[in-house]
C-alpha cells in the first residue's frame, strides 16, 4: 500500500473484504505465473495482515 491509501484499520468492512479478495487473486496469479519469490511473499504477508484484520472484526 502506498502512503496515500487508507490503512486497513481505517477501511470499512466492505472495503476490507474487497481488498482481501483482490489480494487472494493477486497471490494466486503470482504463484501460477512463477513470479519471483519476493513478490509472492509480499502478497502472502499483505493477505495475512488483511485476513487478521477481518478476523479481529469478526468477519
Tab-separated table of C-alpha atoms in Angstrom:
chain	number	residue	atom	x	y	z
A	1	UNK	CA	0.000	0.000	0.000
A	2	UNK	CA	1.135	3.493	-0.672
A	3	UNK	CA	1.058	6.288	1.879
A	4	UNK	CA	-1.856	7.967	0.095
A	5	UNK	CA	-4.117	4.944	0.575
A	6	UNK	CA	-6.305	4.324	3.586
A	7	UNK	CA	-4.769	1.963	6.139
A	8	UNK	CA	-6.560	-1.333	6.697
A	9	UNK	CA	-7.602	-0.258	10.186
A	10	UNK	CA	-9.433	2.742	8.694
A	11	UNK	CA	-11.242	0.778	5.958
A	12	UNK	CA	-14.864	-0.174	6.360
A	13	UNK	CA	-15.733	-3.866	6.311
A	14	UNK	CA	-16.875	-3.871	2.684
A	15	UNK	CA	-13.613	-2.289	1.502
A	16	UNK	CA	-11.611	-4.736	3.578
A	17	UNK	CA	-13.460	-7.743	2.145
A	18	UNK	CA	-12.902	-6.445	-1.397
A	19	UNK	CA	-9.208	-5.940	-0.696
A	20	UNK	CA	-8.937	-9.456	0.727
A	21	UNK	CA	-10.498	-10.971	-2.406
A	22	UNK	CA	-8.234	-8.901	-4.677
A	23	UNK	CA	-5.138	-9.935	-2.730
A	24	UNK	CA	-6.153	-13.608	-2.889
A	25	UNK	CA	-6.443	-13.293	-6.653
A	26	UNK	CA	-3.093	-11.488	-6.961
A	27	UNK	CA	-1.338	-14.110	-4.852
A	28	UNK	CA	-2.860	-16.943	-6.876
A	29	UNK	CA	-1.813	-15.271	-10.130
A	30	UNK	CA	1.718	-14.670	-8.832
A	31	UNK	CA	2.080	-18.340	-7.955
A	32	UNK	CA	0.662	-19.501	-11.294
A	33	UNK	CA	2.983	-17.244	-13.289
A	34	UNK	CA	6.077	-18.227	-11.291
A	35	UNK	CA	6.610	-14.677	-10.085
A	36	UNK	CA	9.748	-14.020	-8.027
A	37	UNK	CA	9.555	-15.423	-4.507
A	38	UNK	CA	9.834	-11.927	-3.012
A	39	UNK	CA	6.652	-10.854	-4.802
A	40	UNK	CA	4.752	-13.949	-3.677
A	41	UNK	CA	5.933	-13.454	-0.087
A	42	UNK	CA	4.863	-9.803	-0.094
A	43	UNK	CA	1.442	-10.794	-1.440
A	44	UNK	CA	1.064	-13.514	1.198
A	45	UNK	CA	2.109	-11.179	4.006
A	46	UNK	CA	-0.348	-8.489	2.922
A	47	UNK	CA	-3.095	-11.100	2.570
A	48	UNK	CA	-2.343	-12.320	6.105
A	49	UNK	CA	-2.477	-8.764	7.504
A	50	UNK	CA	-5.863	-8.120	5.899
A	51	UNK	CA	-7.158	-11.541	6.974
A	52	UNK	CA	-6.100	-10.839	10.554
A	53	UNK	CA	-7.948	-7.514	10.478
A	54	UNK	CA	-11.079	-9.251	9.168
A	55	UNK	CA	-10.876	-11.813	11.987
A	56	UNK	CA	-10.485	-9.038	14.575
A	57	UNK	CA	-13.734	-7.596	13.281
A	58	UNK	CA	-15.427	-10.974	13.410
A	59	UNK	CA	-15.899	-11.220	9.645
